[in-house]
XYZ file of C-alpha atoms in Angstrom:
596
model
C 74.946 120.908 99.768
C 77.509 118.612 98.152
C 77.736 120.983 95.184
C 78.527 123.919 97.497
C 81.147 121.892 99.332
C 82.707 120.805 96.036
C 82.725 124.393 94.778
C 84.319 125.637 98.007
C 86.926 122.859 97.824
C 87.813 123.668 94.219
C 88.376 127.320 95.161
C 90.782 126.506 97.980
C 94.515 127.211 97.493
C 96.651 124.179 96.747
C 98.516 124.528 100.070
C 95.251 124.300 102.006
C 94.150 121.315 99.920
C 97.477 119.695 100.752
C 96.776 120.232 104.460
C 93.192 118.958 104.154
C 94.440 115.666 102.710
C 97.648 115.418 104.705
C 96.298 116.113 108.204
C 93.642 113.340 108.296
C 96.231 110.876 107.030
C 98.658 112.092 109.675
C 96.025 111.865 112.431
C 94.943 108.385 111.322
C 98.556 107.218 111.092
C 99.574 108.673 114.447
C 96.328 107.487 116.073
C 96.811 103.993 114.676
C 100.369 103.882 115.978
C 99.157 105.120 119.370
C 96.278 102.636 119.471
C 98.518 99.718 118.497
C 101.078 100.830 121.095
C 98.391 101.067 123.770
C 96.888 97.668 122.915
C 100.338 96.080 122.803
C 101.281 97.638 126.132
C 97.929 96.550 127.610
C 98.470 92.975 126.517
C 102.006 93.006 127.887
C 100.795 94.394 131.216
C 97.998 91.832 131.414
C 100.437 89.057 130.513
C 102.784 90.196 133.257
C 99.886 90.389 135.699
C 98.786 86.884 134.723
C 102.341 85.642 135.173
C 102.562 87.354 138.567
C 99.215 85.802 139.582
C 100.435 82.384 138.526
C 103.470 82.876 140.724
C 101.303 83.988 143.655
C 98.942 81.068 143.140
C 101.806 78.574 142.946
C 103.446 80.003 146.048
C 100.133 79.946 147.951
C 99.527 76.305 147.072
C 103.085 75.488 148.045
C 102.695 77.162 151.469
C 99.325 75.539 152.088
C 100.644 72.122 151.077
C 103.494 72.598 153.535
C 100.997 73.576 156.238
C 98.761 70.590 155.472
C 101.730 68.229 155.406
C 102.751 69.462 158.848
C 99.287 68.707 160.147
C 99.334 65.306 158.502
C 102.664 64.625 160.192
C 101.250 65.576 163.591
C 98.298 63.292 163.069
C 100.519 60.429 161.891
C 102.859 60.840 164.845
C 100.058 60.804 167.398
C 97.991 58.110 165.676
C 100.975 55.775 165.808
C 101.591 56.495 169.489
C 100.838 53.443 171.628
C 100.354 55.702 174.653
C 97.472 57.490 172.909
C 95.735 54.267 172.026
C 96.348 52.962 175.501
C 94.781 56.126 176.897
C 91.705 55.654 174.700
C 91.344 51.973 175.627
C 89.080 50.844 178.476
C 92.053 49.761 180.566
C 94.255 52.852 180.289
C 97.554 52.994 182.196
C 97.857 55.537 184.969
C 100.574 57.536 183.273
C 99.298 57.409 179.642
C 97.460 60.750 179.992
C 100.629 62.454 181.206
C 102.687 61.053 178.296
C 100.092 62.029 175.697
C 99.713 65.577 177.027
C 103.473 65.973 176.981
C 103.670 64.817 173.360
C 100.883 67.206 172.282
C 102.465 70.156 174.070
C 105.823 69.398 172.496
C 104.368 69.036 168.971
C 102.204 72.172 168.968
C 104.628 74.441 170.772
C 107.082 74.078 167.918
C 104.430 74.985 165.277
C 103.763 78.647 164.557
C 100.201 78.445 163.305
C 98.598 75.498 165.148
C 96.887 76.532 168.372
C 94.377 73.750 169.090
C 94.068 69.961 169.109
C 91.000 67.953 170.146
C 90.637 64.176 170.452
C 87.050 62.911 170.761
C 86.355 59.362 171.922
C 83.405 57.439 173.254
C 85.683 55.632 175.712
C 87.510 58.609 177.156
C 86.816 62.222 177.999
C 87.791 64.713 175.265
C 91.495 65.474 175.196
C 91.870 69.231 174.669
C 94.791 71.474 173.808
C 94.196 75.185 173.153
C 97.014 77.707 173.358
C 94.642 80.623 172.914
C 92.275 80.231 175.852
C 90.662 77.774 178.243
C 87.154 78.093 176.854
C 84.819 75.171 177.090
C 84.801 72.965 174.008
C 81.963 71.584 171.935
C 80.633 68.212 173.072
C 81.317 65.116 171.040
C 77.605 64.548 170.588
C 77.097 68.089 169.248
C 79.997 67.678 166.912
C 78.479 64.520 165.479
C 75.582 66.598 164.164
C 77.837 68.730 161.935
C 78.518 68.202 158.242
C 82.263 67.981 158.796
C 81.730 64.964 161.051
C 79.815 63.164 158.297
C 82.641 63.885 155.831
C 85.277 62.721 158.325
C 83.545 59.427 158.975
C 82.958 58.829 155.275
C 86.616 59.506 154.468
C 88.422 57.451 157.076
C 91.687 57.235 155.187
C 91.742 60.764 153.808
C 90.151 62.813 156.512
C 88.354 66.106 155.971
C 89.125 69.785 156.140
C 86.549 72.156 157.493
C 85.823 75.585 158.835
C 83.496 76.657 161.605
C 80.107 77.368 160.074
C 77.152 79.171 161.565
C 76.569 78.496 165.262
C 78.980 75.582 165.455
C 82.025 76.603 167.514
C 84.767 74.229 168.599
C 85.551 76.497 171.528
C 82.398 77.960 172.979
C 82.530 81.719 173.300
C 85.552 82.137 171.037
C 84.361 84.225 168.049
C 87.503 83.658 166.082
C 86.735 81.373 163.152
C 88.752 78.158 163.097
C 90.068 76.143 160.155
C 90.754 72.546 161.128
C 91.588 69.083 159.944
C 89.429 66.188 161.163
C 90.286 62.496 160.872
C 89.217 59.218 162.432
C 91.685 57.628 164.894
C 92.168 53.951 164.054
C 94.073 51.544 166.277
C 96.939 50.281 164.110
C 96.835 46.867 165.787
C 93.139 46.146 166.040
C 92.083 48.548 163.230
C 89.202 49.639 165.379
C 87.908 53.218 165.364
C 88.782 54.785 168.667
C 87.711 58.387 168.061
C 88.402 61.551 166.085
C 91.362 63.927 166.056
C 90.907 67.662 165.177
C 93.931 69.868 164.566
C 93.114 73.493 163.923
C 94.095 77.144 163.864
C 92.350 80.453 163.605
C 91.307 81.497 160.095
C 93.456 84.597 160.552
C 96.571 82.501 161.182
C 95.610 80.198 158.300
C 95.422 83.316 156.130
C 98.867 84.438 157.236
C 100.326 81.089 156.242
C 99.898 81.777 152.519
C 101.492 85.189 152.604
C 100.716 88.813 153.388
C 97.835 90.661 151.736
C 98.645 92.509 148.531
C 97.017 95.630 147.093
C 94.068 94.807 144.820
C 94.955 91.093 144.980
C 92.448 88.709 146.517
C 93.389 85.111 147.336
C 90.610 82.625 148.020
C 91.169 79.052 149.266
C 88.245 76.724 148.515
C 87.802 73.298 149.994
C 87.060 70.394 147.686
C 83.403 70.423 148.759
C 82.984 74.059 147.648
C 83.312 75.625 151.091
C 85.567 78.661 151.277
C 88.210 77.989 153.918
C 89.880 81.362 153.839
C 90.541 84.464 151.750
C 92.802 87.506 151.872
C 90.236 89.687 153.634
C 88.454 87.000 155.680
C 85.050 88.045 154.375
C 84.288 84.860 152.441
C 85.514 82.252 154.977
C 82.863 79.666 155.829
C 80.653 80.632 152.889
C 79.762 78.597 149.797
C 81.504 78.967 146.462
C 78.230 79.904 144.724
C 78.139 83.136 146.722
C 81.242 84.397 144.924
C 80.496 86.923 142.107
C 83.358 85.814 139.866
C 81.814 82.785 138.168
C 78.249 83.954 137.788
C 77.169 81.837 140.792
C 77.678 78.560 138.939
C 77.523 75.461 141.193
C 80.941 74.291 142.342
C 80.655 70.895 140.669
C 79.950 72.514 137.267
C 82.371 75.390 137.314
C 84.704 75.952 134.345
C 87.734 77.662 135.836
C 88.714 79.223 132.477
C 85.399 81.047 132.126
C 84.862 83.968 134.443
C 83.505 87.471 134.451
C 85.562 89.609 132.061
C 86.071 92.460 134.496
C 88.304 90.221 136.633
C 91.733 88.730 136.165
C 91.545 85.269 137.778
C 94.198 82.569 138.119
C 93.171 79.110 139.331
C 95.453 76.438 140.787
C 94.413 73.132 142.407
C 96.438 71.381 145.100
C 97.055 67.693 144.510
C 97.947 67.201 148.188
C 94.815 68.693 149.753
C 92.322 69.000 146.895
C 92.008 72.698 147.645
C 91.417 75.275 144.888
C 93.305 78.542 145.104
C 91.980 81.571 143.222
C 94.095 84.722 142.754
C 91.804 87.569 141.697
C 92.451 91.136 140.623
C 89.953 93.659 139.182
C 90.955 94.271 135.571
C 89.961 97.928 135.663
C 92.262 98.560 138.604
C 95.156 96.987 136.791
C 94.374 98.823 133.586
C 94.616 102.086 135.506
C 98.335 101.479 135.343
C 97.988 101.940 131.605
C 96.654 105.472 131.985
C 100.194 106.734 131.849
C 100.738 104.832 128.613
C 97.437 106.180 127.308
C 98.364 109.760 128.088
C 101.841 109.224 126.698
C 100.251 107.931 123.502
C 97.899 110.915 123.297
C 100.813 113.224 123.998
C 102.827 111.486 121.294
C 100.012 111.990 118.776
C 99.596 115.646 119.772
C 103.359 116.174 119.552
C 103.399 114.638 116.071
C 100.589 116.982 115.033
C 102.245 120.044 116.551
C 105.491 119.215 114.771
C 104.059 118.097 111.459
C 101.391 120.782 110.975
C 103.918 123.652 110.608
C 106.427 121.312 109.006
C 103.942 120.155 106.375
C 102.918 123.791 105.831
C 106.550 124.675 105.183
C 107.091 121.630 102.976
C 104.028 122.522 100.938
C 105.738 125.805 100.086
C 108.333 123.828 98.143
C 105.526 122.879 95.774
C 103.220 125.879 95.990
C 105.785 128.719 95.755
C 107.018 127.806 92.245
C 103.409 127.365 91.161
C 102.491 130.740 92.683
C 105.390 132.378 90.807
C 104.118 130.846 87.569
C 100.566 131.984 88.402
C 101.662 135.572 89.152
C 103.679 135.641 85.943
C 100.659 134.366 83.992
C 98.505 137.162 85.418
C 101.112 139.752 84.432
C 101.291 138.144 80.998
C 97.507 138.332 80.658
C 97.705 142.004 81.595
C 99.982 142.617 78.588
C 103.495 142.223 79.981
C 105.125 140.017 77.325
C 108.565 140.180 78.967
C 107.619 137.658 81.642
C 110.095 134.916 82.562
C 109.940 132.572 85.563
C 113.140 131.350 87.207
C 112.615 127.802 88.597
C 115.581 125.665 89.625
C 113.554 122.484 90.067
C 113.993 119.719 87.509
C 110.866 117.764 88.374
C 107.372 118.129 86.906
C 107.031 121.654 88.345
C 110.361 122.607 86.772
C 109.184 121.193 83.447
C 105.959 123.184 83.812
C 107.946 126.401 84.394
C 110.203 125.666 81.444
C 107.203 124.971 79.236
C 105.569 128.197 80.393
C 108.699 130.224 79.567
C 108.848 128.589 76.117
C 105.187 129.360 75.551
C 105.654 133.017 76.541
C 108.633 133.327 74.191
C 106.732 131.736 71.296
C 103.660 133.919 71.855
C 105.878 136.994 71.996
C 107.546 135.979 68.731
C 104.182 135.292 67.100
C 102.856 138.672 68.202
C 106.009 140.318 66.866
C 105.635 138.448 63.569
C 101.991 139.479 63.265
C 102.937 143.044 64.127
C 105.709 143.136 61.532
C 103.431 141.449 58.983
C 100.782 144.100 59.542
C 103.401 146.833 59.200
C 104.667 145.277 55.969
C 101.132 145.024 54.677
C 100.444 148.647 55.576
C 103.675 149.715 53.885
C 102.756 147.738 50.793
C 99.320 149.294 50.789
C 100.895 152.720 51.191
C 103.276 152.073 48.311
C 100.363 150.813 46.239
C 98.373 153.900 47.164
C 101.281 156.140 46.206
C 101.572 154.356 42.855
C 97.859 154.924 42.203
C 97.882 158.699 42.502
C 95.735 160.044 39.684
C 95.951 156.679 37.772
C 93.010 157.421 35.553
C 94.448 160.797 34.594
C 97.755 159.131 33.613
C 95.975 156.273 31.765
C 93.762 158.686 29.792
C 96.725 160.945 28.968
C 98.721 157.977 27.606
C 95.759 156.953 25.427
C 95.569 160.480 24.036
C 99.304 160.460 23.222
C 98.894 157.037 21.556
C 96.179 158.285 19.179
C 98.147 161.437 18.391
C 101.216 159.304 17.528
C 99.122 157.150 15.174
C 97.738 160.273 13.423
C 101.272 161.631 13.035
C 102.542 158.314 11.634
C 104.817 157.421 14.628
C 103.493 153.906 14.950
C 106.460 152.554 16.863
C 106.123 155.298 19.438
C 102.366 154.666 19.551
C 102.898 150.931 20.179
C 105.342 151.674 22.971
C 102.931 154.122 24.649
C 100.067 151.677 24.107
C 102.028 148.931 25.887
C 102.886 151.321 28.736
C 99.209 152.253 29.015
C 98.225 148.576 29.204
C 100.970 148.001 31.771
C 99.435 150.635 34.040
C 95.898 149.386 33.368
C 96.719 145.798 34.350
C 98.829 147.097 37.221
C 95.785 148.900 38.615
C 93.367 145.956 37.951
C 90.454 147.957 39.308
C 92.145 148.026 42.727
C 92.174 144.195 43.105
C 94.985 142.663 45.199
C 94.613 139.137 43.769
C 94.498 138.467 40.017
C 94.798 135.450 37.721
C 98.154 134.212 36.450
C 96.963 135.125 32.947
C 96.598 138.796 33.885
C 99.875 138.719 35.765
C 101.596 137.442 32.590
C 100.129 140.378 30.616
C 101.826 142.741 33.060
C 105.134 140.869 32.661
C 104.864 140.783 28.822
C 104.207 144.523 28.679
C 107.235 145.094 30.918
C 109.422 142.831 28.706
C 108.155 144.641 25.539
C 109.028 148.049 26.950
C 112.412 146.795 28.186
C 113.163 145.267 24.805
C 112.503 148.605 23.087
C 114.737 150.244 25.716
C 117.639 147.849 25.108
C 116.977 147.461 21.343
C 117.957 143.945 20.245
C 119.964 143.203 23.373
C 117.034 141.459 25.162
C 115.016 138.441 24.160
C 112.577 136.517 26.356
C 110.247 133.538 26.447
C 107.248 132.651 28.642
C 106.126 129.067 29.256
C 102.989 128.319 31.291
C 100.775 125.248 31.657
C 97.310 126.099 30.372
C 95.359 124.781 33.355
C 97.222 127.210 35.622
C 96.268 130.408 33.799
C 93.168 130.948 35.964
C 95.003 130.249 39.214
C 94.823 133.384 41.374
C 97.964 134.918 42.855
C 98.884 138.211 44.545
C 99.137 141.023 41.962
C 102.657 141.973 40.799
C 104.068 138.632 41.963
C 106.223 138.026 38.870
C 106.930 141.557 37.636
C 109.550 142.227 40.394
C 111.360 139.012 39.391
C 111.334 140.077 35.732
C 112.568 143.531 36.720
C 115.426 142.063 38.811
C 116.455 139.893 35.846
C 116.488 142.916 33.507
C 118.107 145.466 35.840
C 120.622 143.286 37.689
C 121.227 140.630 35.035
C 120.807 141.871 31.421
C 121.370 145.628 31.720
C 124.985 145.304 32.932
C 126.101 142.667 30.380
C 127.564 143.428 26.963
C 126.286 140.481 24.924
C 122.856 139.225 23.991
C 120.537 138.802 27.007
C 117.848 136.133 27.410
C 115.156 135.748 30.081
C 112.938 132.658 30.448
C 109.786 132.629 32.637
C 108.289 129.242 33.477
C 105.081 128.431 35.418
C 104.410 124.735 36.021
C 103.048 122.217 38.509
C 105.309 119.555 40.024
C 103.481 117.115 42.255
C 101.802 119.173 44.988
C 103.852 122.305 44.254
C 103.270 125.282 41.957
C 106.614 126.469 40.524
C 107.376 130.030 39.324
C 110.875 130.201 37.828
C 112.690 133.177 36.193
C 116.064 132.403 34.561
C 118.467 134.806 32.847
C 121.932 134.560 31.309
C 123.048 137.891 32.759
C 125.871 138.949 35.028
C 125.097 136.528 37.843
C 126.427 136.931 41.397
C 129.623 136.199 43.254
C 129.370 133.246 45.764
C 129.530 135.499 48.873
C 126.826 137.789 47.490
C 124.663 134.783 46.642
C 125.087 133.360 50.172
C 124.128 136.676 51.838
C 121.047 136.914 49.639
C 119.995 133.353 50.484
C 120.458 134.048 54.220
C 118.436 137.259 53.937
C 115.562 135.376 52.276
C 115.589 132.640 54.958
C 115.638 135.060 57.934
C 112.373 135.691 59.731
C 113.109 139.389 60.200
C 114.535 142.050 57.929
C 118.255 142.686 58.385
C 120.990 144.632 56.631
C 121.539 141.635 54.327
C 118.451 142.714 52.405
C 120.298 145.785 51.103
C 122.074 143.729 48.467
C 120.786 143.712 44.898
C 117.235 142.377 44.621
C 117.032 141.660 48.367
C 114.070 143.878 49.205
C 112.087 142.651 46.192
C 112.536 139.045 47.280
C 111.664 139.807 50.937
C 108.523 141.689 49.918
C 107.600 138.800 47.621
C 108.131 136.263 50.428
C 105.950 138.230 52.847
C 103.180 138.653 50.270
C 103.271 134.950 49.449
C 103.134 134.048 53.160
C 100.219 136.417 53.742
C 98.324 134.792 50.854
C 99.466 131.147 50.893
C 100.681 130.771 54.487
C 103.972 129.161 55.508
C 104.014 126.607 52.690
C 106.262 128.644 50.349
C 109.948 128.485 49.506
C 112.381 130.637 47.467
C 115.408 129.077 45.800
C 118.191 131.243 44.312
C 120.967 129.852 42.136
C 123.546 132.043 40.406
C 126.998 131.902 38.879
C 129.076 135.001 38.161
C 129.032 135.938 34.390
C 126.739 132.948 33.648
C 123.343 134.070 34.931
C 120.794 133.681 37.731
C 117.740 131.514 38.446
C 115.042 132.397 41.008
C 112.446 129.743 41.781
C 109.254 130.276 43.861
C 107.600 127.133 45.252
C 104.026 127.174 46.588
C 102.530 124.175 48.434
C 99.323 123.222 46.602
C 98.155 120.512 49.043
C 95.520 122.853 50.484
C 92.807 122.632 47.840
C 91.177 126.014 48.538
C 93.982 127.743 46.646
C 92.748 126.318 43.333
C 90.291 128.808 41.855
C 88.848 128.688 38.417
């Protein structure tokens, strides 16, 4: 399976590979940015919510402290009233009840939330004030059986806050739950307990005192004994703290306010004045719904990035793939045989360097093919010339032998020697059709040519041949030296008037084999010498080869290159009326050229 996937991947175009690698990176990058943005926004929203809850909690505690302080002030005012204590004493004055009722009416009528006030005493009938109705009140004896009474008596100085629980109702028949403050009345002079004072209000009005209800925000006020006094919806009032779902039903005395269920956002504040605990609660999922817009904006941002970057990256990939495709198309045309290919690439980067290298390679291959083609043509022409020179060779060789013997019988020995040398010249020239012969045989061809030329020019020509003995069996292309000897005779000695001399030297210098032919003939003018040197150095035949000896030297160079490779050199030195020297140099470093 992996092998098939790898094979399919390797066959994909480079533009598609670019997309395969680029798109996941783009998606991961955009998704990471979106995720980080969403998380950051979520944290900021939750921080703002927590800050808002802290503000709500602080404001709620502040309002409740103000409410409690007002109740404490009412209690303090009445508990310090001598008329009230006089009324509760066994010998009460006749007008004390009227004064006390007037004070209570005046105090409660100026308070928005307080509707009821009860004063229980064993020495006096219950003093009652209720602005809501005239319902019958709970008896003092029944009240003594409640838990709030026990707390009130045990906390004489502090007093106790409570809420109507179960069947206990302060005002019989009134179903509205009451929140109230209960405290023992102590005579400031005798310090004797004279009764209890209860100041209360409906739970609904108590709820209104800490502000209006807010969407998805729940406020819960918990008494210091764990009883819930009030909450935003009124559903928890009078119930125990352990019934709340927010703290995993942990007992109130062991609760850790910083640890709560994670699906809720809860802020806790405790009142130093009342000992109450205020909880501001919001469901986290409801608040996080506000982040849906951010979530969708993030998704939209990622999609927008993809929609923009997919075509953009496809277009950008063309900047890289198009030059490569042009090179590829040119390579296919080149493989099909079109050697005129050339790619135009303006880039100067690695792709531009690749295109430039490709163009250079095409040019070099074209030149090499042209060189091989011209070399083959030259070789064919040489073979054709050799074939033309071998027409009926045996007939000519046998005829010359017959003439030689006839000359000897007739006493023309000089003529016989000349014909004999010419016969040997043709015999060595043919060499049984071999293209490569030893230097020794090549020298026999040159000596026969010099002998015949000497007879032709009488005593005008003399020559010498110098060769190192160990080189005589070295194999070279046939007729390598004869054209040089012929050039020296025809272009050097023939045109001069004085005595002519030709010297042929074959020697080894270091890693080079040197063939040198020197004459004291006519020589060449400097401009003619320069043209001939340029013609020899040129890779291709030009009109410069038409000068004297040019074609012979070019043919010799090509034959040497075909046999020895590129490690050959031709040096020409000449001075007008002083002679000419032609030197062939062959690189001998490749040992396979040495043949015994």
